Amino acid sequence: MMTRLDRYPPPETRLFAQKLRNRGVVILGLWGLAALILYTFPPDRPVERDSEVDHFYYGSIGSDRTGGLPTKVLLLLPELFPEYLPEGAPHDLTAFGFIQQKDERLPIGFSIRRQIIDRTQINCAACHTGIVRESADSAPMILPGMPAITVDLHSFYRFLFDVAADDRFTARTIIDALDDRGTLGWVDPVVYRVGIPIMRDALLGRELRNAFLFQPTYTPFLPGRVNTFDTFKGDQFRDFYAAEGVTPDPDEMFGIVDFPAVWNQAPREGMWLHWDANQSSVRERNFSAAIGAGTLPHEMDIDALLRVEAWLRDLPPPQYPFAIDETLAEKGAGIYAARCADCHDFGSPLIGQAIPLADIGTDPYRLWSYTDTLRRAQIDYTSGYFWEFQTFRVTDGYATQPLDGIWARAPYLHNGAVPSMWDLLSPDTDRPVAFEVGVDIYDQQRMGFQTARLTPTGDGFVTEGGDAYTGPNQLLDTRLKGNPATGHTGPRYGTDLDHADKRALIEYLKTK
Amino acid sequence: MPTYRALAIFRGLLFLGLLLNAAFFVPGLFAPRVLEGWFDFGITNTVHWLQNVSLLLIIVTAMYIPVMRDPFRYIFITYLAVGGRFAAGTLFLWGVWFMDYPQGVMTLALGDLTLSSVQAFVLYRVLQDGDPDAGWS
C-alpha cells in the first residue's frame, strides 16, 4: 500500500496519543489543585441554607455582592468603636435591635457571601422579622415576616458612617484587632490592606449621598421604621434626577414608615400594595425592597429572591400566642363585620384601595414622598430586566390593609405613630403624643407593646404617672415631621366605640 | 491491522455532542426563557447574552462537522472539540460549587464532563490506532 505523505503516519499518531495521555494527567492534577484553591477562596459563593426560614433569615439576595462589608470587620466594629453605639447598648450588632440566634455567627437579616473573604449585607429578614415576649422574663418568640420592631437602621448606618469617618478606622487597626483575638486568617492582611480603604470610601460616599438623613432637624427612623423611597432620590436614582434637572422638594423627603409584615402574600397578588397603594405586583415590591437593601439591579440573586417570594406566598400569619376570651371575640366579630370588614377583609370591595388623604386624614409625608419623578426613575432604573417595574403609580391616599396577623403588626398606621389597637380605636386627639419604641414585651390588653406613654413637658417627657421619663428606650414624638398620629379617626373608623365594644373588637382581631 | 472501531465511536460521540449542543442553542436563541425553565438553569436578568452565547455555540458546533469527517486532518480542532467541552463542564461545575451558579447547571456540568472524558479516552484509542487514510499497513 502506498503511504500518504500529507497524513500522519502511525508512529506519529501514537506519539500524539502518548502526549494526550500525559497532558491529560497533568491537566487533571492542575484541575484538582485549582478546585482546592477555589474551595478555600471561592470567588462568589453565598452561604446557603437548606430550610426556607433559614434562607429567609440568612440567605443572600445579592446585596452582599459588591455592597457587602467584610464579615469579620463588621462583627469587630462594635467592639472597636463602642463610642458610636447607642448609649448603654451591647458591643455587638444587637445594639441596633438585630436579633441574634444562638450558634449563629450573625444576627437574623444578614447574609454571608464568600468572595475570597466572607462579606455581609442585610437581606429581607433584617426589616421583616420581629420578636415578641410575654414578659421581661420570658424567652422571645421570633416571628418571620413580622415587622422588625426592634431594628433601628438609622442608628446602624449612623454607626457605620461614624466609624468610617474615624481616623482610627484603618487596615492596621483591623488587622491588629483580629490578630489580638486570634481570628486573623493568613489571607486577611492582604485583602484588608486593599479592602478597608475601599470600604471606608464606599461608606463615606454613601453617607454623603444620604446626608439629609443625618441632619439634626431630620426625624429619626427609630426602631421598627425606615424611609422607604427618599434615599433612592440622592443615591441609586441620582443620575436620573440630575438628567431631569429635578431637585427633590424638602417636604417629599420625610416618607418614614413602619416596617410592614410580609407573610401571606398569595392573596395580596394583584392588590394595590405599599402603604400608599402605589403598585400591584408582589414581585415588583420584593425587588424594589431588595434595591432598598442595597442590591444593584444586575446583582439581584434572582433564584434566592424567587425562593423567598415562593415561601412568603404561603407563610401563614402567626397565631396569637396568648389567651383569647372566645366569648368576647365572638361579640367582637359582629362589630368587626359592621365596622371594619368592608375595608379590611380580603375580597372586600375596598381592600387594597387608596383612601384619599382628605378622607383618611393621616400624616401626608409618606404620600408626598412618592412622586411621579420617582416613579419614572424606578422604571428607568429597572428597564430591560425581566422583573422591570411596570405597575407603580402615584396615588392620592393610603391603602386599606388586610388585617391578617394584625396583633403582631403594632405600632399602627403607616408611620407607626399609634402604639396599640386600643389607641387606634381612640380619637386621634386622645392618642399618646409620644411613646417608647423598640419594646418587645406584649401588651395583651391594648394589643400593642408595653410602651410608656408620654406627655411632653419643657425639654423632656413625663409618664402617665407624672414622673420624668428616664427610660432606656427611644421615643417616637408625634410632633415631628412625618410622625403625627392623626387620621383614621371618627365613627367610620371605630373611634366612637365604647370601651366594652373596643375590648370585644380587639379580642376578635387577635384571632385574625 | 486495526479495525478503526474507536474512530467510528469517536465520530458518534461528536455527533452526540452536536445534538446536545443543538438542544441548548436552538431554544437558547429562539426561546431563551423556555431554556431557563429547564433543570433550574437559572434566570438571567436579560436574555441578550444567552442568545449571544447560543449563537457562539452554533459556530463552535459547526466545527464538529469537519472533525467528524476527518479528525486527523483537523487535529487541532479535534483536540479543541474535546477540550472545549471539558472546559465548559469545568466552568459549570466550579460555577455551582464556588460561584453561585444555580443548582440546575450541575446537569450541564455532569453532561459535559462525562461526554468530554469519554471522548478524550476514545480519542486516545483513535490516535493509537492511527489514521486509516495514511496508507500504512
Coordinates of C-alpha atoms in Angstrom, one line a residue, chain A:
Chain A
M1 CA 0.0 0.0 0.0
M2 CA 1.2 3.5 -0.9
T3 CA 1.7 5.8 2.0
R4 CA 0.2 9.3 2.0
L5 CA 2.7 12.0 2.7
D6 CA 0.0 14.5 3.7
R7 CA -1.2 12.2 6.5
Y8 CA 0.2 11.5 9.9
P9 CA 2.0 8.1 10.0
P10 CA 1.1 5.7 12.8
P11 CA 4.3 6.3 14.9
E12 CA 3.4 10.0 15.0
T13 CA -0.3 9.5 16.0
R14 CA 0.9 7.0 18.7
L15 CA 3.2 9.8 19.9
F16 CA 0.1 12.1 19.9
A17 CA -1.8 9.5 22.0
Q18 CA 1.1 9.4 24.5
K19 CA 1.2 13.2 24.7
L20 CA -2.6 13.3 25.1
R21 CA -2.4 10.8 28.0
N22 CA 0.5 12.6 29.7
R23 CA -1.1 16.0 29.3
G24 CA -4.4 14.6 30.5
V25 CA -2.8 13.5 33.7
V26 CA -1.2 16.9 34.2
I27 CA -4.5 18.7 33.4
L28 CA -6.3 16.5 35.9
G29 CA -3.7 17.4 38.6
L30 CA -4.0 21.1 37.9
W31 CA -7.8 20.8 37.8
G32 CA -7.8 19.3 41.3
L33 CA -5.3 21.9 42.6
A34 CA -7.4 24.8 41.1
A35 CA -10.6 23.3 42.6
L36 CA -8.9 23.1 46.0
I37 CA -7.8 26.8 45.8
L38 CA -11.3 27.8 44.7
Y39 CA -12.9 25.8 47.5
T40 CA -10.6 27.6 50.0
F41 CA -11.1 31.0 48.5
P42 CA -14.3 31.0 46.4
P43 CA -14.8 34.0 44.2
D44 CA -18.5 34.2 44.7
R45 CA -20.4 31.7 46.8
P46 CA -23.2 32.7 49.0
V47 CA -23.6 30.7 52.2
E48 CA -26.8 28.8 51.5
R49 CA -29.3 27.3 53.9
D50 CA -31.5 24.2 53.5
S51 CA -34.6 25.3 55.3
E52 CA -36.8 28.0 53.9
V53 CA -37.0 30.0 57.1
D54 CA -33.2 30.0 57.4
H55 CA -32.9 31.0 53.8
F56 CA -35.2 34.0 54.6
Y57 CA -33.1 34.8 57.7
Y58 CA -29.6 34.3 56.4
G59 CA -29.7 33.9 52.6
S60 CA -28.2 36.3 50.2
I61 CA -30.4 38.5 48.0
G62 CA -27.4 39.9 46.1
S63 CA -26.9 43.0 48.3
D64 CA -23.7 41.5 49.5
R65 CA -22.1 41.0 46.0
T66 CA -20.5 44.4 45.8
G67 CA -22.1 46.1 48.8
G68 CA -21.0 43.5 51.2
L69 CA -18.9 44.5 54.2
P70 CA -16.2 42.1 55.4
T71 CA -18.0 39.9 57.9
K72 CA -15.1 39.8 60.4
V73 CA -14.8 43.5 60.2
L74 CA -18.5 44.2 60.7
L75 CA -18.5 41.9 63.7
L76 CA -15.5 43.6 65.1
L77 CA -16.6 47.3 64.7
P78 CA -19.0 47.5 67.7
E79 CA -16.2 46.2 69.9
L80 CA -13.6 48.6 68.5
F81 CA -15.8 51.7 68.3
P82 CA -18.3 51.5 71.2
E83 CA -18.4 55.3 71.5
Y84 CA -20.6 55.4 68.3
L85 CA -23.1 52.8 69.6
P86 CA -26.4 53.8 71.1
E87 CA -25.9 54.6 74.8
G88 CA -25.8 51.6 77.0
A89 CA -26.1 49.1 74.1
P90 CA -24.2 45.9 74.0
H91 CA -21.0 45.9 72.0
D92 CA -22.3 43.8 69.1
L93 CA -24.8 44.1 66.3
T94 CA -27.7 43.6 68.7
A95 CA -27.0 47.2 69.7
F96 CA -29.2 48.1 66.8
G97 CA -32.0 45.7 67.6
F98 CA -31.0 42.9 65.3
I99 CA -32.0 39.5 66.5
Q100 CA -29.1 37.2 67.4
Q101 CA -29.9 33.5 67.4
K102 CA -27.8 31.0 69.4
D103 CA -24.9 29.4 67.4
E104 CA -25.3 31.8 64.5
R105 CA -22.4 34.0 63.5
L106 CA -24.5 37.0 62.6
P107 CA -27.9 38.2 63.6
I108 CA -31.0 37.4 61.6
G109 CA -31.2 39.6 58.4
F110 CA -27.5 39.3 57.5
S111 CA -26.3 37.1 54.7
I112 CA -22.8 35.9 54.1
R113 CA -21.2 35.6 50.6
R114 CA -17.8 34.1 50.3
Q115 CA -15.6 36.2 47.9
I116 CA -12.1 35.1 49.0
I117 CA -13.1 36.6 52.3
D118 CA -16.7 36.5 53.7
R119 CA -18.8 39.5 53.0
T120 CA -22.0 40.5 54.6
Q121 CA -25.0 42.7 54.0
I122 CA -28.6 42.9 55.1
N123 CA -31.4 40.9 53.5
C124 CA -35.3 40.9 53.7
A125 CA -35.3 39.5 57.2
A126 CA -33.5 42.4 58.7
C127 CA -36.6 44.5 58.4
H128 CA -39.2 41.8 58.3
T129 CA -38.5 39.5 61.3
G130 CA -39.7 40.6 64.8
I131 CA -39.7 39.3 68.3
V132 CA -42.5 39.2 70.9
R133 CA -42.2 38.4 74.6
E134 CA -44.9 37.9 77.1
S135 CA -42.9 39.4 79.9
A136 CA -39.4 40.7 80.7
D137 CA -38.5 37.2 82.0
S138 CA -39.8 35.2 79.1
A139 CA -37.9 33.9 76.1
P140 CA -38.5 35.9 72.9
M141 CA -40.7 34.4 70.2
I142 CA -39.1 35.0 66.8
L143 CA -41.7 35.6 64.1
P144 CA -40.5 35.6 60.4
G145 CA -42.4 38.1 58.3
M146 CA -43.3 40.3 61.3
P147 CA -42.2 44.0 61.3
A148 CA -38.7 44.2 62.9
I149 CA -39.9 46.3 65.8
T150 CA -36.5 46.4 67.4
V151 CA -34.3 47.2 64.4
D152 CA -33.0 50.7 64.1
L153 CA -31.4 51.0 60.7
H154 CA -30.9 54.7 61.1
S155 CA -28.6 54.1 64.1
F156 CA -26.9 51.2 62.4
Y157 CA -25.9 53.3 59.3
R158 CA -25.1 56.3 61.5
F159 CA -22.7 54.0 63.4
L160 CA -21.1 52.7 60.2
F161 CA -20.6 56.2 58.8
D162 CA -19.2 57.5 62.1
V163 CA -16.7 54.6 62.1
A164 CA -15.7 55.3 58.5
A165 CA -15.0 58.9 59.3
D166 CA -12.8 58.0 62.3
D167 CA -9.1 58.3 61.6
R168 CA -8.5 55.0 63.6
F169 CA -10.5 53.0 61.1
T170 CA -7.5 51.7 59.1
A171 CA -6.4 48.3 57.8
R172 CA -3.7 48.3 60.5
T173 CA -6.3 48.8 63.3
I174 CA -8.4 46.0 62.0
I175 CA -5.6 43.6 61.3
D176 CA -4.1 44.2 64.8
A177 CA -7.5 43.7 66.4
L178 CA -8.2 40.5 64.6
D179 CA -4.7 39.3 65.4
D180 CA -5.3 40.0 69.1
R181 CA -8.4 38.0 69.0
G182 CA -6.8 35.1 67.2
T183 CA -9.1 35.3 64.2
L184 CA -6.8 36.7 61.6
G185 CA -6.6 34.5 58.6
W186 CA -3.4 34.4 56.6
V187 CA -5.1 36.0 53.6
D188 CA -6.8 38.7 55.7
P189 CA -3.9 41.2 55.9
V190 CA -3.5 41.2 52.1
V191 CA -7.2 41.6 51.5
Y192 CA -7.8 44.2 54.2
R193 CA -4.9 46.4 53.2
V194 CA -6.7 46.9 49.9
G195 CA -10.3 46.4 51.2
I196 CA -10.5 48.7 54.2
P197 CA -9.8 51.9 52.3
I198 CA -12.3 50.9 49.7
M199 CA -14.9 50.1 52.5
R200 CA -14.2 53.4 54.2
D201 CA -14.6 55.4 50.9
A202 CA -17.8 53.5 50.0
L203 CA -19.3 54.2 53.4
L204 CA -18.4 57.9 53.3
G205 CA -19.7 58.2 49.8
R206 CA -23.0 56.6 50.8
E207 CA -23.2 59.0 53.8
L208 CA -22.6 61.9 51.5
R209 CA -25.4 60.8 49.2
N210 CA -27.8 60.4 52.2
A211 CA -26.6 63.3 54.3
F212 CA -30.2 64.6 54.6
L213 CA -31.0 61.7 56.9
F214 CA -28.4 62.8 59.5
Q215 CA -29.3 66.5 59.8
P216 CA -30.2 67.4 63.4
T217 CA -33.6 68.5 62.2
Y218 CA -34.4 65.3 60.5
T219 CA -36.9 62.9 62.0
P220 CA -35.2 59.8 63.2
F221 CA -36.4 56.4 61.8
L222 CA -36.4 54.9 65.3
P223 CA -36.7 51.1 65.8
G224 CA -39.2 49.4 63.5
R225 CA -39.3 52.1 60.8
V226 CA -37.5 53.1 57.7
N227 CA -37.6 55.7 55.0
T228 CA -38.6 53.6 52.0
F229 CA -38.1 55.7 49.0
D230 CA -36.3 59.0 49.7
T231 CA -32.8 57.6 49.9
F232 CA -33.1 56.5 46.3
K233 CA -33.5 60.1 45.1
G234 CA -30.0 61.1 46.0
D235 CA -28.4 57.7 45.8
Q236 CA -29.4 55.0 43.3
F237 CA -31.5 57.4 41.1
R238 CA -29.2 60.4 41.4
D239 CA -28.2 60.3 37.7
F240 CA -31.9 60.2 36.6
Y241 CA -32.7 63.2 38.9
A242 CA -29.7 65.1 37.6
A243 CA -30.6 64.4 34.0
E244 CA -34.2 65.5 34.6
G245 CA -32.9 68.6 36.5
V246 CA -35.1 67.7 39.4
T247 CA -34.1 68.6 43.0
P248 CA -36.5 66.8 45.4
D249 CA -38.7 69.2 47.4
P250 CA -37.7 69.1 51.1
D251 CA -41.2 68.1 52.0
E252 CA -41.0 65.0 50.0
M253 CA -38.1 63.6 52.0
F254 CA -39.9 62.6 55.2
G255 CA -41.5 59.4 54.0
I256 CA -40.7 57.4 57.1
V257 CA -42.9 54.3 57.5
D258 CA -43.4 51.4 59.8
F259 CA -41.9 48.2 58.6
P260 CA -44.8 46.2 57.1
A261 CA -45.5 42.5 57.7
V262 CA -44.7 40.3 54.7
W263 CA -46.5 37.0 55.4
N264 CA -49.4 35.6 53.5
Q265 CA -48.5 37.2 50.1
A266 CA -50.6 34.9 47.8
P267 CA -53.9 36.7 48.4
R268 CA -52.1 40.0 48.0
E269 CA -51.0 39.4 44.5
G270 CA -52.9 41.9 42.3
M271 CA -53.9 44.0 45.2
W272 CA -52.6 47.5 45.4
L273 CA -49.6 47.3 47.8
H274 CA -47.3 49.5 49.8
W275 CA -48.6 52.0 52.3
D276 CA -50.0 54.3 49.6
A277 CA -51.2 51.5 47.3
N278 CA -48.7 52.6 44.7
Q279 CA -48.1 49.2 43.0
S280 CA -49.8 45.9 42.5
S281 CA -47.1 43.2 42.0
V282 CA -45.7 41.2 44.9
R283 CA -42.6 40.5 42.8
E284 CA -42.0 44.2 41.9
R285 CA -42.5 45.1 45.6
N286 CA -39.9 42.5 46.6
F287 CA -37.4 43.6 44.0
S288 CA -38.0 47.2 45.0
A289 CA -37.2 46.3 48.6
A290 CA -34.1 44.5 47.5
I291 CA -32.9 47.7 45.8
G292 CA -33.7 49.5 49.1
A293 CA -31.5 46.9 50.9
G294 CA -28.6 47.9 48.6
T295 CA -28.9 45.4 45.8
L296 CA -27.9 46.6 42.3
P297 CA -30.3 45.5 39.6
H298 CA -27.7 43.5 37.8
E299 CA -26.6 41.8 41.0
M300 CA -30.0 40.6 42.1
D301 CA -29.7 37.0 43.3
I302 CA -32.7 36.0 41.2
D303 CA -33.0 32.4 42.4
A304 CA -32.7 33.4 46.0
L305 CA -35.3 36.2 45.7
L306 CA -37.7 33.9 43.9
R307 CA -37.2 31.3 46.7
V308 CA -38.1 34.0 49.3
E309 CA -41.1 35.1 47.2
A310 CA -42.4 31.5 46.9
W311 CA -42.0 30.9 50.6
L312 CA -43.7 34.2 51.6
R313 CA -46.7 33.4 49.4
D314 CA -47.9 30.8 51.8
L315 CA -46.2 31.8 55.1
P316 CA -49.2 32.0 57.4
P317 CA -49.6 34.9 59.7
P318 CA -48.6 34.0 63.3
Q319 CA -51.2 32.8 65.7
Y320 CA -51.9 35.0 68.6
P321 CA -49.7 33.3 71.3
F322 CA -51.6 34.3 74.4
A323 CA -55.1 33.6 75.8
I324 CA -58.1 34.8 73.9
D325 CA -61.5 35.4 75.5
E326 CA -63.6 33.4 73.0
T327 CA -66.9 34.9 74.1
L328 CA -65.7 38.4 73.9
A329 CA -64.1 37.6 70.5
E330 CA -67.4 36.3 69.2
K331 CA -69.0 39.6 70.2
G332 CA -66.2 41.5 68.5
A333 CA -66.7 39.5 65.3
G334 CA -70.0 41.3 64.8
I335 CA -68.5 44.7 65.4
Y336 CA -65.7 43.9 63.0
A337 CA -68.2 42.8 60.3
A338 CA -70.2 46.0 60.8
R339 CA -67.3 48.5 61.1
C340 CA -64.1 47.1 59.6
A341 CA -64.7 44.3 57.1
D342 CA -65.7 46.5 54.1
C343 CA -62.2 48.0 54.0
H344 CA -60.0 45.3 55.6
D345 CA -61.3 41.9 54.5
F346 CA -59.6 40.0 51.7
G347 CA -62.1 40.2 48.8
S348 CA -63.9 43.2 50.1
P349 CA -64.6 45.9 47.6
L350 CA -62.3 48.5 49.2
I351 CA -59.3 46.2 50.2
G352 CA -56.0 47.5 48.9
Q353 CA -57.6 50.7 47.6
A354 CA -56.1 54.1 48.3
I355 CA -58.4 56.0 50.6
P356 CA -57.9 59.7 49.7
L357 CA -55.9 61.7 52.2
A358 CA -58.8 64.0 52.7
D359 CA -60.9 61.1 53.9
I360 CA -58.3 59.1 55.9
G361 CA -56.7 62.2 57.4
T362 CA -53.4 60.5 58.3
D363 CA -50.0 62.2 58.0
P364 CA -49.2 63.2 54.4
Y365 CA -45.4 62.9 54.3
R366 CA -45.2 59.3 53.1
L367 CA -47.7 60.1 50.4
W368 CA -45.8 63.2 49.3
S369 CA -42.6 61.1 49.2
Y370 CA -43.7 59.0 46.2
T371 CA -43.7 61.4 43.2
D372 CA -44.0 60.9 39.5
T373 CA -40.3 61.7 39.0
L374 CA -39.5 58.9 41.4
R375 CA -41.9 56.6 39.5
R376 CA -40.2 57.3 36.3
A377 CA -36.8 57.0 37.9
Q378 CA -37.7 53.5 39.1
I379 CA -38.9 52.5 35.6
D380 CA -35.7 53.8 34.1
Y381 CA -33.5 52.1 36.7
T382 CA -35.1 48.7 36.2
S383 CA -35.8 48.9 32.4
G384 CA -34.8 45.7 30.5
Y385 CA -34.8 43.3 33.4
F386 CA -37.5 40.6 33.3
W387 CA -38.8 42.0 36.6
E388 CA -38.8 45.6 35.5
F389 CA -41.2 47.8 37.3
Q390 CA -44.5 48.3 35.4
T391 CA -47.3 48.7 38.0
F392 CA -46.1 51.6 40.1
R393 CA -48.4 54.7 40.2
V394 CA -48.8 57.8 42.2
T395 CA -51.9 57.8 44.4
D396 CA -53.8 60.3 46.5
G397 CA -54.1 58.4 49.7
Y398 CA -53.2 55.4 51.9
A399 CA -54.1 51.8 51.3
T400 CA -56.6 49.8 53.2
Q401 CA -54.7 46.8 54.6
P402 CA -55.7 43.3 55.2
L403 CA -55.6 42.5 58.9
D404 CA -54.0 39.1 59.0
G405 CA -51.7 38.8 61.9
I406 CA -52.6 42.3 62.9
W407 CA -51.9 41.6 66.6
A408 CA -48.2 41.4 65.6
R409 CA -48.1 44.5 63.5
A410 CA -48.2 47.2 66.2
P411 CA -47.5 50.1 66.2
Y412 CA -50.2 51.1 63.8
L413 CA -50.8 53.5 60.9
H414 CA -48.3 53.8 58.0
N415 CA -45.8 55.7 60.1
G416 CA -46.2 53.6 63.2
A417 CA -47.3 56.6 65.2
V418 CA -50.0 54.8 67.2
P419 CA -48.7 52.3 69.8
S420 CA -51.6 50.0 70.1
M421 CA -55.0 49.0 68.7
W422 CA -56.7 50.5 71.7
D423 CA -55.1 53.9 70.8
L424 CA -56.1 53.4 67.1
L425 CA -59.7 52.9 68.1
S426 CA -59.5 56.1 70.1
P427 CA -60.0 59.6 68.6
D428 CA -56.7 60.9 67.4
T429 CA -56.8 63.7 69.9
D430 CA -56.6 61.1 72.7
R431 CA -53.6 59.2 71.3
P432 CA -50.2 59.5 73.0
V433 CA -48.1 62.4 72.0
A434 CA -45.0 60.3 72.5
F435 CA -44.2 56.7 73.4
E436 CA -41.3 54.3 73.7
V437 CA -40.4 52.2 70.6
G438 CA -38.3 49.1 70.3
V439 CA -40.1 47.4 73.1
D440 CA -40.8 43.7 72.5
I441 CA -43.0 42.9 75.6
Y442 CA -46.6 42.4 74.5
D443 CA -49.5 44.4 75.9
Q444 CA -52.4 42.0 75.7
Q445 CA -54.9 44.5 76.9
R446 CA -54.3 47.2 74.3
M447 CA -52.9 45.0 71.5
G448 CA -49.6 46.5 71.1
F449 CA -46.4 46.6 73.0
Q450 CA -45.8 47.7 76.6
T451 CA -44.5 51.1 75.9
A452 CA -44.5 54.0 78.3
R453 CA -47.0 56.7 77.1
L454 CA -45.5 60.1 77.5
T455 CA -46.5 63.7 77.6
P456 CA -44.1 66.5 76.6
T457 CA -43.0 68.9 79.3
G458 CA -40.4 71.5 78.9
D459 CA -37.5 69.8 77.2
G460 CA -38.5 66.3 78.2
F461 CA -41.4 63.9 78.8
V462 CA -43.4 62.7 81.7
T463 CA -45.0 59.4 82.1
E464 CA -48.7 58.8 82.8
G465 CA -47.7 58.7 86.5
G466 CA -46.3 62.2 86.2
D467 CA -42.6 61.2 86.6
A468 CA -39.9 62.4 84.3
Y469 CA -39.2 59.8 81.7
T470 CA -35.6 58.4 82.2
G471 CA -36.0 55.1 80.5
P472 CA -33.6 53.5 78.1
N473 CA -35.7 53.4 75.0
Q474 CA -36.0 55.8 72.1
L475 CA -39.2 57.8 71.9
L476 CA -41.5 58.4 68.9
D477 CA -42.6 62.0 69.2
T478 CA -45.7 62.6 67.1
R479 CA -45.0 66.3 66.9
L480 CA -42.1 65.7 64.5
K481 CA -42.4 65.9 60.7
G482 CA -43.8 62.7 59.3
N483 CA -44.7 61.4 62.8
P484 CA -48.2 62.7 63.5
A485 CA -50.7 60.1 64.8
T486 CA -53.7 61.9 63.2
G487 CA -56.3 60.3 61.0
H488 CA -58.2 57.0 60.8
T489 CA -60.5 58.7 63.3
G490 CA -64.2 59.2 63.7
P491 CA -67.2 56.9 63.6
R492 CA -66.2 55.4 60.2
Y493 CA -63.0 54.2 61.8
G494 CA -64.5 52.9 65.1
T495 CA -63.2 55.6 67.4
D496 CA -66.7 56.2 68.6
L497 CA -67.0 52.7 70.1
D498 CA -67.4 52.4 73.9
H499 CA -64.8 50.7 76.0
A500 CA -66.7 47.4 76.1
D501 CA -67.0 47.2 72.3
K502 CA -63.4 48.2 71.8
R503 CA -62.4 45.4 74.1
A504 CA -64.5 43.0 72.1
L505 CA -63.2 44.1 68.8
I506 CA -59.6 43.9 69.9
E507 CA -60.3 40.4 71.2
Y508 CA -61.7 39.4 67.8
L509 CA -58.7 41.0 66.0
K510 CA -56.4 38.7 68.0
T511 CA -57.9 35.8 66.0
K512 CA -57.1 37.3 62.6

